[in-house]
Short mmCIF file of C-alpha atoms in Angstrom, two decimals:
data_model
loop_
_atom_site.label_atom_id
_atom_site.label_comp_id
_atom_site.label_asym_id
_atom_site.label_seq_id
_atom_site.Cartn_x
_atom_site.Cartn_y
_atom_site.Cartn_z
CA MET A 1 118.17 89.07 106.93
CA ASN A 2 114.20 89.07 107.02
CA TYR A 3 113.43 92.84 107.71
CA PHE A 4 110.03 91.53 108.40
CA GLN A 5 110.12 89.61 111.30
CA PRO A 6 109.89 91.57 114.32
CA LYS A 7 106.22 92.15 115.80
CA ASN A 8 106.82 95.92 115.75
CA THR A 9 107.34 95.81 112.18
CA ALA A 10 104.42 93.88 111.32
CA GLU A 11 102.14 95.93 113.71
CA ARG A 12 103.23 99.00 111.57
CA TYR A 13 102.85 96.96 108.46
CA ALA A 14 99.40 96.16 109.18
CA SER A 15 97.92 99.62 109.64
CA GLY A 16 100.60 101.84 107.54
CA ARG A 17 100.71 100.29 104.01
CA PRO A 18 98.54 101.75 101.56
CA ASP A 19 96.01 98.92 99.84
CA PHE A 20 95.64 99.76 96.02
CA HIS A 21 96.42 95.80 95.39
CA GLU A 22 92.65 95.35 94.42
CA ASN A 23 93.61 98.44 91.78
CA THR A 24 96.33 96.08 90.54
CA ILE A 25 94.80 92.75 90.32
CA GLY A 26 91.72 94.31 88.90
CA LYS A 27 94.11 95.15 85.88
CA VAL A 28 95.46 91.61 86.07
CA LYS A 29 91.83 90.11 85.66
CA GLN A 30 91.46 92.48 82.74
CA ASP A 31 95.20 91.99 81.16
CA LEU A 32 94.62 87.86 81.02
CA GLY A 33 90.78 87.90 80.29
CA ILE A 34 89.50 86.19 83.43
CA GLN A 35 85.87 85.80 83.63
CA ASP A 36 85.32 83.19 85.81
CA LYS A 37 86.52 82.55 89.17
CA LEU A 38 89.80 80.62 89.17
CA ASP A 39 90.21 77.34 91.32
CA LYS A 40 93.17 78.12 93.27
CA ALA A 41 95.54 81.14 93.71
CA LEU A 42 98.74 81.36 95.81
CA ASP A 43 100.03 84.77 97.20
CA VAL A 44 103.77 84.02 98.05
CA ALA A 45 105.54 86.61 100.68
CA CYS A 46 101.95 87.85 101.39
CA GLY A 47 102.78 90.10 104.44
CA THR A 48 99.73 91.03 106.16
CA GLY A 49 97.23 89.78 103.55
CA LEU A 50 97.07 92.82 101.62
CA SER A 51 97.64 91.42 98.34
CA THR A 52 96.49 88.03 99.39
CA ARG A 53 92.40 89.84 99.77
CA ALA A 54 92.85 91.00 96.69
CA LEU A 55 92.63 87.45 95.07
CA LEU A 56 89.29 87.43 96.04
CA LYS A 57 88.24 89.59 93.04
CA ILE A 58 89.33 86.55 91.03
CA ALA A 59 90.17 82.90 92.82
CA ASP A 60 87.60 81.05 94.81
CA ASN A 61 90.22 79.14 97.02
CA ILE A 62 93.27 81.73 98.54
CA PHE A 63 96.88 80.38 100.04
CA GLY A 64 99.12 83.07 101.06
CA THR A 65 102.52 82.28 102.51
CA ASP A 66 105.23 84.68 104.29
CA SER A 67 108.58 83.47 105.94
CA SER A 68 107.48 85.53 109.10
CA GLU A 69 105.18 84.33 111.52
CA GLU A 70 104.70 87.71 112.97
CA MET A 71 103.27 89.39 109.64
CA LEU A 72 100.76 86.48 109.40
CA ARG A 73 99.77 86.89 112.83
CA PHE A 74 98.09 90.20 111.47
CA ALA A 75 97.06 88.91 108.22
CA HIS A 76 93.67 89.89 106.83
CA SER A 77 91.34 86.73 107.84
CA ASN A 78 88.65 85.25 105.69
CA ASP A 79 87.24 81.87 105.37
CA ARG A 80 88.46 81.71 101.43
CA ILE A 81 92.26 82.27 102.43
CA ASN A 82 94.49 79.66 104.15
CA TYR A 83 98.26 81.19 105.42
CA SER A 84 101.15 79.33 106.49
CA VAL A 85 104.61 80.13 107.08
CA SER A 86 107.49 79.37 104.16
CA THR A 87 110.18 80.50 102.03
CA ALA A 88 109.37 81.61 98.80
CA GLU A 89 111.91 79.12 97.39
CA ASN A 90 110.10 76.04 99.36
CA GLN A 91 106.36 76.06 99.48
CA PRO A 92 104.53 73.30 101.03
CA PHE A 93 101.89 72.33 97.95
CA PRO A 94 101.90 69.63 95.52
CA ASP A 95 103.05 70.01 92.08
CA SER A 96 100.57 71.64 89.36
CA GLU A 97 98.38 72.78 91.94
CA PHE A 98 97.78 76.48 91.20
CA ASP A 99 96.04 78.48 88.43
CA ILE A 100 97.90 81.36 89.37
CA ILE A 101 100.59 82.59 91.49
CA THR A 102 101.30 86.35 92.64
CA VAL A 103 104.12 88.13 93.91
CA CYS A 104 103.52 91.69 95.36
CA SER A 105 106.40 94.01 96.32
CA ALA A 106 108.94 91.19 97.28
CA ILE A 107 110.55 89.34 94.48
CA HIS A 108 113.64 91.49 95.31
CA TRP A 109 114.19 89.80 98.38
CA PHE A 110 114.08 86.25 96.72
CA ASN A 111 116.48 83.67 95.35
CA ILE A 112 114.66 84.13 92.12
CA ASP A 113 116.23 81.56 90.29
CA ASP A 114 115.25 78.86 93.02
CA PHE A 115 111.86 80.68 93.38
CA LEU A 116 110.67 80.11 89.71
CA LEU A 117 111.68 76.61 89.58
CA GLU A 118 109.44 76.24 92.72
CA ALA A 119 106.76 78.65 91.07
CA SER A 120 107.04 76.22 87.60
CA ARG A 121 106.57 73.29 89.77
CA LEU A 122 103.35 74.81 91.60
CA LEU A 123 101.57 76.34 88.36
CA LYS A 124 99.25 74.21 85.93
CA ASN A 125 100.69 74.38 82.72
CA ASP A 126 100.02 77.73 80.83
CA ALA A 127 99.02 79.30 83.92
CA TYR A 128 100.43 82.59 84.93
CA LEU A 129 102.92 83.95 87.72
CA VAL A 130 102.22 87.47 88.21
CA ILE A 131 104.84 89.64 89.73
CA TYR A 132 104.14 93.16 90.80
CA ASP A 133 105.50 95.97 92.80
CA ASN A 134 104.04 99.19 93.94
CA PHE A 135 106.65 101.52 94.95
CA PHE A 136 107.38 105.07 96.28
CA ILE A 137 108.56 107.40 93.51
CA SER A 138 108.48 110.50 95.52
CA GLU A 139 105.86 112.60 93.67
CA MET A 140 103.68 115.04 95.79
CA LYS A 141 101.00 116.62 94.19
CA GLU A 142 101.72 120.07 93.11
CA ASN A 143 104.85 119.94 95.01
CA GLU A 144 108.09 119.76 93.42
CA ASP A 145 110.10 119.92 96.08
CA PHE A 146 109.04 116.53 97.64
CA LYS A 147 110.67 114.99 94.81
CA HIS A 148 113.89 116.18 95.78
CA TRP A 149 113.49 115.63 99.66
CA PHE A 150 113.20 111.79 99.56
CA PRO A 151 116.17 111.02 97.24
CA ASN A 152 118.74 113.90 98.73
CA VAL A 153 117.18 113.86 102.43
CA TYR A 154 115.30 111.06 103.41
CA LEU A 155 117.68 107.97 101.60
CA LYS A 156 120.96 109.83 102.61
CA ARG A 157 119.50 109.32 106.25
CA PHE A 158 117.81 105.84 105.63
CA PRO A 159 119.67 104.26 102.78
CA SER A 160 117.96 101.46 101.10
CA PRO A 161 119.23 97.85 102.11
CA VAL A 162 120.67 95.75 99.24
CA ARG A 163 117.85 94.00 97.00
CA ASN A 164 117.94 91.87 94.10
CA ASN A 165 117.20 94.36 91.58
CA ASN A 166 119.56 93.41 88.48
CA TYR A 167 117.85 89.80 87.77
CA ASP A 168 117.63 89.17 83.90
CA TRP A 169 114.21 88.85 83.01
CA ASP A 170 114.64 88.06 79.20
CA ASN A 171 113.43 85.11 78.11
CA GLY A 172 116.42 83.12 77.00
CA ASN A 173 117.19 82.81 80.85
CA LEU A 174 113.58 82.49 82.03
CA LYS A 175 112.90 79.07 79.51
CA ARG A 176 115.33 77.32 81.79
CA SER A 177 112.35 77.87 84.62
CA HIS A 178 109.43 76.79 81.81
CA PHE A 179 108.58 80.53 81.91
CA ILE A 180 108.09 83.13 79.15
CA LEU A 181 107.63 86.52 79.66
CA GLU A 182 104.67 87.47 77.87
CA LYS A 183 103.90 91.33 78.83
CA GLU A 184 104.67 94.07 81.38
CA VAL A 185 102.57 96.83 81.96
CA SER A 186 103.41 100.06 84.14
CA PHE A 187 101.21 102.77 85.55
CA ASN A 188 100.75 105.17 88.92
CA ASN A 189 98.36 104.76 91.47
CA GLU A 190 97.61 108.15 93.69
CA VAL A 191 97.22 107.62 97.34
CA SER A 192 96.09 110.36 99.98
CA PHE A 193 98.57 110.47 103.04
CA SER A 194 98.01 113.08 106.07
CA LYS A 195 101.61 113.91 107.37
CA GLU A 196 100.71 111.23 110.28
CA LYS A 197 100.05 108.29 107.96
CA LEU A 198 102.81 109.22 105.80
CA MET A 199 105.30 109.04 108.82
CA LEU A 200 103.62 105.69 109.70
CA TYR A 201 103.96 104.40 105.86
CA PHE A 202 107.78 105.47 106.17
CA THR A 203 108.15 103.44 109.21
CA THR A 204 107.16 100.21 107.40
CA GLN A 205 109.98 100.59 104.65
CA SER A 206 112.78 98.26 105.08
CA ASN A 207 114.70 101.51 105.01
CA ILE A 208 113.95 102.18 108.50
CA THR A 209 113.87 98.81 109.89
CA ALA A 210 117.31 98.42 108.85
CA ALA A 211 118.09 101.59 111.09
CA ILE A 212 116.08 100.16 114.15
CA LYS A 213 118.24 97.20 113.70
CA GLN A 214 121.41 98.79 113.75
CA GLY A 215 120.16 100.72 117.02
CA SER A 216 118.23 104.05 115.98
CA SER A 217 114.61 104.02 117.90
CA TYR A 218 111.04 104.48 116.58
CA GLU A 219 110.86 107.50 118.73
CA GLU A 220 113.85 109.25 117.37
CA VAL A 221 112.96 108.33 113.49
CA GLU A 222 109.24 109.54 113.89
CA ASP A 223 110.64 112.69 115.42
CA TRP A 224 112.91 113.49 112.61
CA LEU A 225 110.04 112.39 110.03
CA ASN A 226 107.77 114.87 111.76
CA THR A 227 110.32 117.56 111.70
CA GLU A 228 111.26 117.20 108.00
CA LEU A 229 107.83 116.16 106.94
CA ALA A 230 106.05 119.64 108.50
CA PRO A 231 107.01 121.62 105.24
CA PHE A 232 104.83 119.75 103.07
CA PHE A 233 101.82 119.89 105.30
CA GLU A 234 99.89 123.15 106.50
CA ASP A 235 98.61 121.23 109.57
CA ASN A 236 98.19 117.60 110.97
CA LYS A 237 94.62 117.61 109.27
CA VAL A 238 95.52 118.16 105.90
CA THR A 239 96.30 115.33 103.18
CA LYS A 240 98.45 115.29 100.05
CA THR A 241 98.13 113.13 97.12
CA ILE A 242 101.28 111.16 96.59
CA TYR A 243 101.92 108.97 93.57
CA PHE A 244 103.31 105.23 93.81
CA GLY A 245 104.58 103.62 90.36
CA ASN A 246 103.42 99.99 89.94
CA TRP A 247 104.52 97.51 87.43
CA VAL A 248 103.45 94.19 86.92
CA LYS A 249 104.89 91.13 84.75
CA TYR A 250 102.78 88.42 83.45
CA LEU A 251 105.18 85.15 83.08
CA LYS A 252 103.22 82.25 81.64
CA ARG A 253 104.45 78.54 82.52
CA ASN A 254 105.16 76.94 79.31
CA HIS A 255 106.76 73.46 78.76
#
């Protein structure tokens, strides 16, 4: 099931997702020692283009693909970025076309074996597939209660849809796709949210999209979130710092 195809989901995604992709790509630039701009970069499952736009830091010609036409309708435009509709496992590009491929917060929706073979086909030898995730770790600065609210209240009301979170990233497995996992790094990002912005962010999660598909309405969800989040915000104007986790995997294509 594609949780990101509906128009109302794409609209919320475009305005409700925090933009810390440039921070991650800045770390990628440093970790890979990228000094001069790369020629071509591809961002797979690009959504509304936050992760694609971040590649302007490191590449001259950028391509973003997503299986959701609605997501791409809201994608950030730039004359150096070209968007197209395609699944992760079947990309519309020639062999050995790209200097780098990125995937942000989407690998768990893929048929990973098929995608890795496709990424291997598309990358130049010794180029990198960079897979990263920015994820909600339910930590609010100076408020321990929030850490308990998220798993014990929110996730019980809106459980996460099934994802492919158990892939074997061992190099013995990856060599079948001509990749080597060179390293993995992790760090946290800080994001400031008002209650309204946090409510909007939650409605971009697949947890709530799944509930909408099952018959709930956004109005019902927003009323519930407004009540539940009120104890964590003194008023509607105050903002709180919330931490997101971030990991990055660097896979090098190598025959």
